[in-house]
Amino acid sequence: MKLLGIESSCERVSVAVLCDGQIHQQWVEGGSTPSARLIPTALELLSAHGLAMGALDAIALGVGPGAFTGLRLGCSVAQGFALAADLGIVPVSSLGAIAAAQSAPRVLVASDARMGEAYVAAFVRGADGYVALSAPACLPPEAVVLPPEGDWLGVGTAFGSYADRLLAGEARLTLGDATAVPGAGEVVHLAAASLAHTPACDPATVGPTYVRDKVAQTVAERLAQGGKA
């Protein structure tokens, strides 16, 4: 199986290829404008491993939740590649990609959603990998609760941004990597597993998982949180 993966739901954008059973990931360098480097980096990575776009089986895409601009960028690039090469797209949860890099039996992923909120989902490891207990949610840190049973590993940037507000003192939670972000390598890995039993999607039907429709705070909301007008 040969796949190209794109993950751009957060500030750290990455691409990866799966070929000959090996996953090769590269973070996109571009300062404050990774959009200028995403396509060239993807093409360079394919070329470095002797792959043409048309030789791929599908495009794997981290669909969020995450940053609005990043999600739109990743989706647009994936759709452009897929349509040009007549490929399908395999959508992958960006929170699920963070969970996939862990090894604990139960993982609570919480990514900083900005505006004083976190994107949250709980995952339980099964025979074929992690399974989400529910759809991702966007919540204030104080509103996040653990599922009712078991001990949990907490990972994701929200645990760093809201350390004193997110499940502080929860006895059933062990704090893991508070800098964890999704990578295209995990996206490709999950997409390959999905393709074993589910065909890739028509590119026209794939879109970002926003979870939250509101993209900016009002001046009053920023001031209430100590920000500037």
JSON list of C-alpha atoms in Angstrom, two decimals:
[
{"chain": "A", "resi": 1, "resn": "MET", "atom": "CA", "xyz": [0.00, 0.00, 0.00]},
{"chain": "A", "resi": 2, "resn": "LYS", "atom": "CA", "xyz": [1.19, 3.50, -0.86]},
{"chain": "A", "resi": 3, "resn": "LEU", "atom": "CA", "xyz": [-0.27, 6.58, 0.81]},
{"chain": "A", "resi": 4, "resn": "LEU", "atom": "CA", "xyz": [0.42, 10.27, 1.20]},
{"chain": "A", "resi": 5, "resn": "GLY", "atom": "CA", "xyz": [-0.70, 11.80, 4.50]},
{"chain": "A", "resi": 6, "resn": "ILE", "atom": "CA", "xyz": [-1.36, 15.44, 5.38]},
{"chain": "A", "resi": 7, "resn": "GLU", "atom": "CA", "xyz": [-1.93, 16.80, 8.90]},
{"chain": "A", "resi": 8, "resn": "SER", "atom": "CA", "xyz": [-2.43, 20.55, 9.34]},
{"chain": "A", "resi": 9, "resn": "SER", "atom": "CA", "xyz": [-4.91, 20.88, 12.20]},
{"chain": "A", "resi": 10, "resn": "CYS", "atom": "CA", "xyz": [-2.44, 22.75, 14.44]},
{"chain": "A", "resi": 11, "resn": "GLU", "atom": "CA", "xyz": [0.55, 25.07, 14.16]},
{"chain": "A", "resi": 12, "resn": "ARG", "atom": "CA", "xyz": [2.86, 22.14, 13.37]},
{"chain": "A", "resi": 13, "resn": "VAL", "atom": "CA", "xyz": [2.03, 20.94, 9.85]},
{"chain": "A", "resi": 14, "resn": "SER", "atom": "CA", "xyz": [3.39, 17.62, 8.61]},
{"chain": "A", "resi": 15, "resn": "VAL", "atom": "CA", "xyz": [3.29, 15.25, 5.66]},
{"chain": "A", "resi": 16, "resn": "ALA", "atom": "CA", "xyz": [4.13, 11.56, 5.47]},
{"chain": "A", "resi": 17, "resn": "VAL", "atom": "CA", "xyz": [4.30, 8.74, 2.97]},
{"chain": "A", "resi": 18, "resn": "LEU", "atom": "CA", "xyz": [3.72, 5.05, 3.44]},
{"chain": "A", "resi": 19, "resn": "CYS", "atom": "CA", "xyz": [5.65, 2.86, 1.02]},
{"chain": "A", "resi": 20, "resn": "ASP", "atom": "CA", "xyz": [7.18, -0.61, 1.26]},
{"chain": "A", "resi": 21, "resn": "GLY", "atom": "CA", "xyz": [5.66, -0.99, 4.69]},
{"chain": "A", "resi": 22, "resn": "GLN", "atom": "CA", "xyz": [7.58, 2.02, 6.05]},
{"chain": "A", "resi": 23, "resn": "ILE", "atom": "CA", "xyz": [6.23, 5.42, 7.14]},
{"chain": "A", "resi": 24, "resn": "HIS", "atom": "CA", "xyz": [8.37, 8.48, 6.46]},
{"chain": "A", "resi": 25, "resn": "GLN", "atom": "CA", "xyz": [7.24, 11.74, 8.07]},
{"chain": "A", "resi": 26, "resn": "GLN", "atom": "CA", "xyz": [8.45, 15.28, 7.55]},
{"chain": "A", "resi": 27, "resn": "TRP", "atom": "CA", "xyz": [7.43, 18.44, 9.39]},
{"chain": "A", "resi": 28, "resn": "VAL", "atom": "CA", "xyz": [6.69, 21.38, 7.12]},
{"chain": "A", "resi": 29, "resn": "GLU", "atom": "CA", "xyz": [9.05, 24.29, 7.63]},
{"chain": "A", "resi": 30, "resn": "GLY", "atom": "CA", "xyz": [7.78, 27.70, 6.69]},
{"chain": "A", "resi": 31, "resn": "GLY", "atom": "CA", "xyz": [7.79, 30.00, 9.67]},
{"chain": "A", "resi": 32, "resn": "SER", "atom": "CA", "xyz": [4.42, 31.67, 10.04]},
{"chain": "A", "resi": 33, "resn": "THR", "atom": "CA", "xyz": [3.25, 30.60, 6.58]},
{"chain": "A", "resi": 34, "resn": "PRO", "atom": "CA", "xyz": [3.44, 26.80, 6.29]},
{"chain": "A", "resi": 35, "resn": "SER", "atom": "CA", "xyz": [0.90, 27.07, 3.46]},
{"chain": "A", "resi": 36, "resn": "ALA", "atom": "CA", "xyz": [3.72, 28.21, 1.18]},
{"chain": "A", "resi": 37, "resn": "ARG", "atom": "CA", "xyz": [5.64, 25.00, 1.85]},
{"chain": "A", "resi": 38, "resn": "LEU", "atom": "CA", "xyz": [2.99, 22.30, 2.25]},
{"chain": "A", "resi": 39, "resn": "ILE", "atom": "CA", "xyz": [2.66, 21.37, -1.43]},
{"chain": "A", "resi": 40, "resn": "PRO", "atom": "CA", "xyz": [6.40, 21.56, -2.22]},
{"chain": "A", "resi": 41, "resn": "THR", "atom": "CA", "xyz": [7.24, 19.51, 0.88]},
{"chain": "A", "resi": 42, "resn": "ALA", "atom": "CA", "xyz": [4.71, 16.84, -0.04]},
{"chain": "A", "resi": 43, "resn": "LEU", "atom": "CA", "xyz": [6.03, 16.61, -3.60]},
{"chain": "A", "resi": 44, "resn": "GLU", "atom": "CA", "xyz": [9.63, 16.52, -2.39]},
{"chain": "A", "resi": 45, "resn": "LEU", "atom": "CA", "xyz": [8.83, 13.71, 0.05]},
{"chain": "A", "resi": 46, "resn": "LEU", "atom": "CA", "xyz": [7.14, 11.68, -2.68]},
{"chain": "A", "resi": 47, "resn": "SER", "atom": "CA", "xyz": [10.08, 12.23, -5.02]},
{"chain": "A", "resi": 48, "resn": "ALA", "atom": "CA", "xyz": [12.59, 11.26, -2.33]},
{"chain": "A", "resi": 49, "resn": "HIS", "atom": "CA", "xyz": [10.94, 7.85, -2.07]},
{"chain": "A", "resi": 50, "resn": "GLY", "atom": "CA", "xyz": [10.44, 7.33, -5.79]},
{"chain": "A", "resi": 51, "resn": "LEU", "atom": "CA", "xyz": [6.68, 7.80, -5.73]},
{"chain": "A", "resi": 52, "resn": "ALA", "atom": "CA", "xyz": [4.49, 9.49, -8.30]},
{"chain": "A", "resi": 53, "resn": "MET", "atom": "CA", "xyz": [1.13, 10.88, -7.21]},
{"chain": "A", "resi": 54, "resn": "GLY", "atom": "CA", "xyz": [-0.65, 8.55, -9.58]},
{"chain": "A", "resi": 55, "resn": "ALA", "atom": "CA", "xyz": [1.01, 5.50, -8.01]},
{"chain": "A", "resi": 56, "resn": "LEU", "atom": "CA", "xyz": [-0.65, 6.14, -4.63]},
{"chain": "A", "resi": 57, "resn": "ASP", "atom": "CA", "xyz": [-3.61, 4.16, -3.37]},
{"chain": "A", "resi": 58, "resn": "ALA", "atom": "CA", "xyz": [-5.17, 7.16, -1.59]},
{"chain": "A", "resi": 59, "resn": "ILE", "atom": "CA", "xyz": [-4.55, 10.41, 0.25]},
{"chain": "A", "resi": 60, "resn": "ALA", "atom": "CA", "xyz": [-4.80, 10.32, 4.06]},
{"chain": "A", "resi": 61, "resn": "LEU", "atom": "CA", "xyz": [-6.03, 13.53, 5.66]},
{"chain": "A", "resi": 62, "resn": "GLY", "atom": "CA", "xyz": [-6.20, 14.67, 9.28]},
{"chain": "A", "resi": 63, "resn": "VAL", "atom": "CA", "xyz": [-9.61, 16.34, 9.33]},
{"chain": "A", "resi": 64, "resn": "GLY", "atom": "CA", "xyz": [-9.52, 17.83, 12.82]},
{"chain": "A", "resi": 65, "resn": "PRO", "atom": "CA", "xyz": [-10.82, 19.18, 15.01]},
{"chain": "A", "resi": 66, "resn": "GLY", "atom": "CA", "xyz": [-8.26, 21.92, 15.05]},
{"chain": "A", "resi": 67, "resn": "ALA", "atom": "CA", "xyz": [-7.33, 25.34, 13.69]},
{"chain": "A", "resi": 68, "resn": "PHE", "atom": "CA", "xyz": [-9.79, 26.56, 11.05]},
{"chain": "A", "resi": 69, "resn": "THR", "atom": "CA", "xyz": [-7.16, 27.92, 8.67]},
{"chain": "A", "resi": 70, "resn": "GLY", "atom": "CA", "xyz": [-4.98, 24.84, 8.96]},
{"chain": "A", "resi": 71, "resn": "LEU", "atom": "CA", "xyz": [-7.88, 22.47, 8.39]},
{"chain": "A", "resi": 72, "resn": "ARG", "atom": "CA", "xyz": [-9.03, 24.34, 5.30]},
{"chain": "A", "resi": 73, "resn": "LEU", "atom": "CA", "xyz": [-5.46, 24.37, 3.97]},
{"chain": "A", "resi": 74, "resn": "GLY", "atom": "CA", "xyz": [-4.96, 20.64, 4.46]},
{"chain": "A", "resi": 75, "resn": "CYS", "atom": "CA", "xyz": [-8.34, 19.75, 3.00]},
{"chain": "A", "resi": 76, "resn": "SER", "atom": "CA", "xyz": [-7.81, 21.94, -0.07]},
{"chain": "A", "resi": 77, "resn": "VAL", "atom": "CA", "xyz": [-4.38, 20.47, -0.77]},
{"chain": "A", "resi": 78, "resn": "ALA", "atom": "CA", "xyz": [-5.58, 16.89, -0.26]},
{"chain": "A", "resi": 79, "resn": "GLN", "atom": "CA", "xyz": [-8.57, 17.43, -2.53]},
{"chain": "A", "resi": 80, "resn": "GLY", "atom": "CA", "xyz": [-6.38, 19.02, -5.19]},
{"chain": "A", "resi": 81, "resn": "PHE", "atom": "CA", "xyz": [-3.94, 16.11, -5.14]},
{"chain": "A", "resi": 82, "resn": "ALA", "atom": "CA", "xyz": [-6.73, 13.53, -5.09]},
{"chain": "A", "resi": 83, "resn": "LEU", "atom": "CA", "xyz": [-8.71, 15.06, -7.96]},
{"chain": "A", "resi": 84, "resn": "ALA", "atom": "CA", "xyz": [-5.61, 15.54, -10.10]},
{"chain": "A", "resi": 85, "resn": "ALA", "atom": "CA", "xyz": [-4.55, 11.90, -9.66]},
{"chain": "A", "resi": 86, "resn": "ASP", "atom": "CA", "xyz": [-8.04, 10.33, -9.50]},
{"chain": "A", "resi": 87, "resn": "LEU", "atom": "CA", "xyz": [-7.55, 9.17, -5.91]},
{"chain": "A", "resi": 88, "resn": "GLY", "atom": "CA", "xyz": [-9.83, 8.81, -2.91]},
{"chain": "A", "resi": 89, "resn": "ILE", "atom": "CA", "xyz": [-9.27, 10.44, 0.48]},
{"chain": "A", "resi": 90, "resn": "VAL", "atom": "CA", "xyz": [-9.23, 8.66, 3.83]},
{"chain": "A", "resi": 91, "resn": "PRO", "atom": "CA", "xyz": [-10.35, 11.10, 6.57]},
{"chain": "A", "resi": 92, "resn": "VAL", "atom": "CA", "xyz": [-8.68, 10.58, 9.95]},
{"chain": "A", "resi": 93, "resn": "SER", "atom": "CA", "xyz": [-9.47, 12.19, 13.30]},
{"chain": "A", "resi": 94, "resn": "SER", "atom": "CA", "xyz": [-6.61, 14.47, 14.37]},
{"chain": "A", "resi": 95, "resn": "LEU", "atom": "CA", "xyz": [-7.35, 13.67, 18.02]},
{"chain": "A", "resi": 96, "resn": "GLY", "atom": "CA", "xyz": [-7.31, 9.98, 17.09]},
{"chain": "A", "resi": 97, "resn": "ALA", "atom": "CA", "xyz": [-3.87, 10.50, 15.54]},
{"chain": "A", "resi": 98, "resn": "ILE", "atom": "CA", "xyz": [-2.60, 11.84, 18.87]},
{"chain": "A", "resi": 99, "resn": "ALA", "atom": "CA", "xyz": [-4.09, 8.82, 20.67]},
{"chain": "A", "resi": 100, "resn": "ALA", "atom": "CA", "xyz": [-2.51, 6.45, 18.15]},
{"chain": "A", "resi": 101, "resn": "ALA", "atom": "CA", "xyz": [0.96, 7.53, 19.27]},
{"chain": "A", "resi": 102, "resn": "GLN", "atom": "CA", "xyz": [0.26, 6.41, 22.86]},
{"chain": "A", "resi": 103, "resn": "SER", "atom": "CA", "xyz": [0.37, 2.98, 24.49]},
{"chain": "A", "resi": 104, "resn": "ALA", "atom": "CA", "xyz": [-1.93, 3.27, 27.52]},
{"chain": "A", "resi": 105, "resn": "PRO", "atom": "CA", "xyz": [-5.22, 1.31, 27.57]},
{"chain": "A", "resi": 106, "resn": "ARG", "atom": "CA", "xyz": [-7.28, 4.51, 28.01]},
{"chain": "A", "resi": 107, "resn": "VAL", "atom": "CA", "xyz": [-6.30, 7.92, 26.63]},
{"chain": "A", "resi": 108, "resn": "LEU", "atom": "CA", "xyz": [-7.98, 11.28, 27.04]},
{"chain": "A", "resi": 109, "resn": "VAL", "atom": "CA", "xyz": [-6.80, 13.65, 24.32]},
{"chain": "A", "resi": 110, "resn": "ALA", "atom": "CA", "xyz": [-7.26, 17.37, 24.95]},
{"chain": "A", "resi": 111, "resn": "SER", "atom": "CA", "xyz": [-5.89, 19.88, 22.43]},
{"chain": "A", "resi": 112, "resn": "ASP", "atom": "CA", "xyz": [-5.83, 23.61, 23.01]},
{"chain": "A", "resi": 113, "resn": "ALA", "atom": "CA", "xyz": [-8.70, 25.07, 20.96]},
{"chain": "A", "resi": 114, "resn": "ARG", "atom": "CA", "xyz": [-7.77, 28.67, 21.93]},
{"chain": "A", "resi": 115, "resn": "MET", "atom": "CA", "xyz": [-10.45, 31.06, 23.21]},
{"chain": "A", "resi": 116, "resn": "GLY", "atom": "CA", "xyz": [-10.25, 29.32, 26.59]},
{"chain": "A", "resi": 117, "resn": "GLU", "atom": "CA", "xyz": [-11.49, 25.96, 25.31]},
{"chain": "A", "resi": 118, "resn": "ALA", "atom": "CA", "xyz": [-10.18, 22.48, 24.49]},
{"chain": "A", "resi": 119, "resn": "TYR", "atom": "CA", "xyz": [-10.96, 19.89, 21.84]},
{"chain": "A", "resi": 120, "resn": "VAL", "atom": "CA", "xyz": [-11.51, 16.67, 23.77]},
{"chain": "A", "resi": 121, "resn": "ALA", "atom": "CA", "xyz": [-12.09, 12.99, 23.01]},
{"chain": "A", "resi": 122, "resn": "ALA", "atom": "CA", "xyz": [-11.60, 9.78, 25.02]},
{"chain": "A", "resi": 123, "resn": "PHE", "atom": "CA", "xyz": [-10.13, 6.65, 23.43]},
{"chain": "A", "resi": 124, "resn": "VAL", "atom": "CA", "xyz": [-9.97, 3.04, 24.60]},
{"chain": "A", "resi": 125, "resn": "ARG", "atom": "CA", "xyz": [-7.48, 0.60, 23.12]},
{"chain": "A", "resi": 126, "resn": "GLY", "atom": "CA", "xyz": [-9.03, -2.43, 21.44]},
{"chain": "A", "resi": 127, "resn": "ALA", "atom": "CA", "xyz": [-7.70, -5.34, 19.42]},
{"chain": "A", "resi": 128, "resn": "ASP", "atom": "CA", "xyz": [-7.39, -3.15, 16.30]},
{"chain": "A", "resi": 129, "resn": "GLY", "atom": "CA", "xyz": [-6.25, 0.09, 17.90]},
{"chain": "A", "resi": 130, "resn": "TYR", "atom": "CA", "xyz": [-7.94, 2.91, 19.75]},
{"chain": "A", "resi": 131, "resn": "VAL", "atom": "CA", "xyz": [-11.70, 3.43, 19.56]},
{"chain": "A", "resi": 132, "resn": "ALA", "atom": "CA", "xyz": [-13.29, 6.78, 20.40]},
{"chain": "A", "resi": 133, "resn": "LEU", "atom": "CA", "xyz": [-15.96, 6.59, 23.08]},
{"chain": "A", "resi": 134, "resn": "SER", "atom": "CA", "xyz": [-17.79, 9.59, 21.61]},
{"chain": "A", "resi": 135, "resn": "ALA", "atom": "CA", "xyz": [-17.50, 12.33, 19.01]},
{"chain": "A", "resi": 136, "resn": "PRO", "atom": "CA", "xyz": [-14.95, 15.08, 19.76]},
{"chain": "A", "resi": 137, "resn": "ALA", "atom": "CA", "xyz": [-16.25, 18.04, 21.76]},
{"chain": "A", "resi": 138, "resn": "CYS", "atom": "CA", "xyz": [-15.12, 21.62, 22.28]},
{"chain": "A", "resi": 139, "resn": "LEU", "atom": "CA", "xyz": [-15.39, 22.47, 25.99]},
{"chain": "A", "resi": 140, "resn": "PRO", "atom": "CA", "xyz": [-14.13, 24.89, 28.62]},
{"chain": "A", "resi": 141, "resn": "PRO", "atom": "CA", "xyz": [-11.41, 23.09, 30.63]},
{"chain": "A", "resi": 142, "resn": "GLU", "atom": "CA", "xyz": [-13.59, 23.06, 33.76]},
{"chain": "A", "resi": 143, "resn": "ALA", "atom": "CA", "xyz": [-16.33, 21.17, 31.87]},
{"chain": "A", "resi": 144, "resn": "VAL", "atom": "CA", "xyz": [-14.09, 18.23, 30.92]},
{"chain": "A", "resi": 145, "resn": "VAL", "atom": "CA", "xyz": [-14.75, 15.06, 32.93]},
{"chain": "A", "resi": 146, "resn": "LEU", "atom": "CA", "xyz": [-13.26, 11.59, 32.72]},
{"chain": "A", "resi": 147, "resn": "PRO", "atom": "CA", "xyz": [-15.39, 8.66, 31.56]},
{"chain": "A", "resi": 148, "resn": "PRO", "atom": "CA", "xyz": [-16.87, 6.89, 34.60]},
{"chain": "A", "resi": 149, "resn": "GLU", "atom": "CA", "xyz": [-14.56, 3.87, 34.74]},
{"chain": "A", "resi": 150, "resn": "GLY", "atom": "CA", "xyz": [-10.82, 3.19, 34.79]},
{"chain": "A", "resi": 151, "resn": "ASP", "atom": "CA", "xyz": [-7.58, 5.13, 34.96]},
{"chain": "A", "resi": 152, "resn": "TRP", "atom": "CA", "xyz": [-6.66, 7.46, 32.11]},
{"chain": "A", "resi": 153, "resn": "LEU", "atom": "CA", "xyz": [-3.60, 8.96, 30.44]},
{"chain": "A", "resi": 154, "resn": "GLY", "atom": "CA", "xyz": [-4.05, 12.61, 29.53]},
{"chain": "A", "resi": 155, "resn": "VAL", "atom": "CA", "xyz": [-2.17, 13.98, 26.52]},
{"chain": "A", "resi": 156, "resn": "GLY", "atom": "CA", "xyz": [-2.38, 17.07, 24.35]},
{"chain": "A", "resi": 157, "resn": "THR", "atom": "CA", "xyz": [-1.57, 20.77, 24.41]},
{"chain": "A", "resi": 158, "resn": "ALA", "atom": "CA", "xyz": [-4.63, 21.72, 26.50]},
{"chain": "A", "resi": 159, "resn": "PHE", "atom": "CA", "xyz": [-2.98, 20.05, 29.51]},
{"chain": "A", "resi": 160, "resn": "GLY", "atom": "CA", "xyz": [-0.16, 22.56, 29.15]},
{"chain": "A", "resi": 161, "resn": "SER", "atom": "CA", "xyz": [-2.28, 25.61, 28.38]},
{"chain": "A", "resi": 162, "resn": "TYR", "atom": "CA", "xyz": [-4.89, 24.96, 31.08]},
{"chain": "A", "resi": 163, "resn": "ALA", "atom": "CA", "xyz": [-2.90, 23.00, 33.66]},
{"chain": "A", "resi": 164, "resn": "ASP", "atom": "CA", "xyz": [-4.72, 24.54, 36.63]},
{"chain": "A", "resi": 165, "resn": "ARG", "atom": "CA", "xyz": [-8.19, 24.20, 35.09]},
{"chain": "A", "resi": 166, "resn": "LEU", "atom": "CA", "xyz": [-8.21, 20.88, 33.25]},
{"chain": "A", "resi": 167, "resn": "LEU", "atom": "CA", "xyz": [-8.84, 17.88, 35.53]},
{"chain": "A", "resi": 168, "resn": "ALA", "atom": "CA", "xyz": [-6.41, 19.25, 38.12]},
{"chain": "A", "resi": 169, "resn": "GLY", "atom": "CA", "xyz": [-6.13, 16.84, 41.05]},
{"chain": "A", "resi": 170, "resn": "GLU", "atom": "CA", "xyz": [-8.11, 14.08, 39.29]},
{"chain": "A", "resi": 171, "resn": "ALA", "atom": "CA", "xyz": [-6.85, 10.86, 40.92]},
{"chain": "A", "resi": 172, "resn": "ARG", "atom": "CA", "xyz": [-7.71, 8.66, 37.94]},
{"chain": "A", "resi": 173, "resn": "LEU", "atom": "CA", "xyz": [-5.69, 10.77, 35.48]},
{"chain": "A", "resi": 174, "resn": "THR", "atom": "CA", "xyz": [-1.96, 10.44, 34.78]},
{"chain": "A", "resi": 175, "resn": "LEU", "atom": "CA", "xyz": [-0.55, 13.36, 32.85]},
{"chain": "A", "resi": 176, "resn": "GLY", "atom": "CA", "xyz": [1.39, 12.34, 29.76]},
{"chain": "A", "resi": 177, "resn": "ASP", "atom": "CA", "xyz": [2.84, 14.51, 26.98]},
{"chain": "A", "resi": 178, "resn": "ALA", "atom": "CA", "xyz": [1.32, 18.00, 27.29]},
{"chain": "A", "resi": 179, "resn": "THR", "atom": "CA", "xyz": [2.99, 19.03, 24.02]},
{"chain": "A", "resi": 180, "resn": "ALA", "atom": "CA", "xyz": [1.56, 16.19, 21.90]},
{"chain": "A", "resi": 181, "resn": "VAL", "atom": "CA", "xyz": [0.18, 17.22, 18.51]},
{"chain": "A", "resi": 182, "resn": "PRO", "atom": "CA", "xyz": [-1.04, 15.05, 15.64]},
{"chain": "A", "resi": 183, "resn": "GLY", "atom": "CA", "xyz": [1.49, 13.97, 13.04]},
{"chain": "A", "resi": 184, "resn": "ALA", "atom": "CA", "xyz": [0.98, 12.85, 9.46]},
{"chain": "A", "resi": 185, "resn": "GLY", "atom": "CA", "xyz": [2.77, 9.60, 10.29]},
{"chain": "A", "resi": 186, "resn": "GLU", "atom": "CA", "xyz": [-0.05, 8.55, 12.64]},
{"chain": "A", "resi": 187, "resn": "VAL", "atom": "CA", "xyz": [-2.61, 9.80, 10.10]},
{"chain": "A", "resi": 188, "resn": "VAL", "atom": "CA", "xyz": [-1.12, 7.53, 7.43]},
{"chain": "A", "resi": 189, "resn": "HIS", "atom": "CA", "xyz": [-0.96, 4.60, 9.87]},
{"chain": "A", "resi": 190, "resn": "LEU", "atom": "CA", "xyz": [-4.65, 4.95, 10.78]},
{"chain": "A", "resi": 191, "resn": "ALA", "atom": "CA", "xyz": [-5.65, 5.44, 7.14]},
{"chain": "A", "resi": 192, "resn": "ALA", "atom": "CA", "xyz": [-3.91, 2.23, 6.11]},
{"chain": "A", "resi": 193, "resn": "ALA", "atom": "CA", "xyz": [-5.78, 0.33, 8.83]},
{"chain": "A", "resi": 194, "resn": "SER", "atom": "CA", "xyz": [-9.06, 1.87, 7.68]},
{"chain": "A", "resi": 195, "resn": "LEU", "atom": "CA", "xyz": [-8.47, 0.94, 4.04]},
{"chain": "A", "resi": 196, "resn": "ALA", "atom": "CA", "xyz": [-8.26, -2.72, 5.07]},
{"chain": "A", "resi": 197, "resn": "HIS", "atom": "CA", "xyz": [-12.04, -2.74, 5.49]},
{"chain": "A", "resi": 198, "resn": "THR", "atom": "CA", "xyz": [-13.42, 0.60, 4.22]},
{"chain": "A", "resi": 199, "resn": "PRO", "atom": "CA", "xyz": [-12.84, 2.18, 0.79]},
{"chain": "A", "resi": 200, "resn": "ALA", "atom": "CA", "xyz": [-11.48, 5.71, 0.46]},
{"chain": "A", "resi": 201, "resn": "CYS", "atom": "CA", "xyz": [-13.99, 8.55, 0.12]},
{"chain": "A", "resi": 202, "resn": "ASP", "atom": "CA", "xyz": [-14.84, 10.67, -2.90]},
{"chain": "A", "resi": 203, "resn": "PRO", "atom": "CA", "xyz": [-12.74, 13.86, -2.43]},
{"chain": "A", "resi": 204, "resn": "ALA", "atom": "CA", "xyz": [-15.84, 16.01, -2.91]},
{"chain": "A", "resi": 205, "resn": "THR", "atom": "CA", "xyz": [-17.47, 14.48, 0.18]},
{"chain": "A", "resi": 206, "resn": "VAL", "atom": "CA", "xyz": [-14.55, 15.08, 2.56]},
{"chain": "A", "resi": 207, "resn": "GLY", "atom": "CA", "xyz": [-14.44, 18.16, 4.75]},
{"chain": "A", "resi": 208, "resn": "PRO", "atom": "CA", "xyz": [-12.89, 19.39, 7.99]},
{"chain": "A", "resi": 209, "resn": "THR", "atom": "CA", "xyz": [-14.33, 18.47, 11.38]},
{"chain": "A", "resi": 210, "resn": "TYR", "atom": "CA", "xyz": [-14.69, 21.90, 12.91]},
{"chain": "A", "resi": 211, "resn": "VAL", "atom": "CA", "xyz": [-16.72, 21.01, 16.07]},
{"chain": "A", "resi": 212, "resn": "ARG", "atom": "CA", "xyz": [-16.86, 24.73, 16.89]},
{"chain": "A", "resi": 213, "resn": "ASP", "atom": "CA", "xyz": [-18.38, 27.27, 14.50]},
{"chain": "A", "resi": 214, "resn": "LYS", "atom": "CA", "xyz": [-17.17, 30.35, 16.35]},
{"chain": "A", "resi": 215, "resn": "VAL", "atom": "CA", "xyz": [-13.70, 31.39, 15.20]},
{"chain": "A", "resi": 216, "resn": "ALA", "atom": "CA", "xyz": [-13.01, 34.56, 17.17]},
{"chain": "A", "resi": 217, "resn": "GLN", "atom": "CA", "xyz": [-13.85, 36.22, 20.47]},
{"chain": "A", "resi": 218, "resn": "THR", "atom": "CA", "xyz": [-15.56, 39.56, 20.88]},
{"chain": "A", "resi": 219, "resn": "VAL", "atom": "CA", "xyz": [-13.61, 42.47, 22.38]},
{"chain": "A", "resi": 220, "resn": "ALA", "atom": "CA", "xyz": [-15.55, 42.03, 25.64]},
{"chain": "A", "resi": 221, "resn": "GLU", "atom": "CA", "xyz": [-14.66, 38.34, 25.79]},
{"chain": "A", "resi": 222, "resn": "ARG", "atom": "CA", "xyz": [-10.96, 39.05, 25.20]},
{"chain": "A", "resi": 223, "resn": "LEU", "atom": "CA", "xyz": [-10.93, 41.74, 27.88]},
{"chain": "A", "resi": 224, "resn": "ALA", "atom": "CA", "xyz": [-12.70, 39.43, 30.35]},
{"chain": "A", "resi": 225, "resn": "GLN", "atom": "CA", "xyz": [-9.85, 36.95, 29.95]},
{"chain": "A", "resi": 226, "resn": "GLY", "atom": "CA", "xyz": [-7.16, 39.59, 30.40]},
{"chain": "A", "resi": 227, "resn": "GLY", "atom": "CA", "xyz": [-6.51, 40.12, 26.72]},
{"chain": "A", "resi": 228, "resn": "LYS", "atom": "CA", "xyz": [-6.30, 43.32, 24.70]},
{"chain": "A", "resi": 229, "resn": "ALA", "atom": "CA", "xyz": [-9.08, 45.06, 22.80]}
]
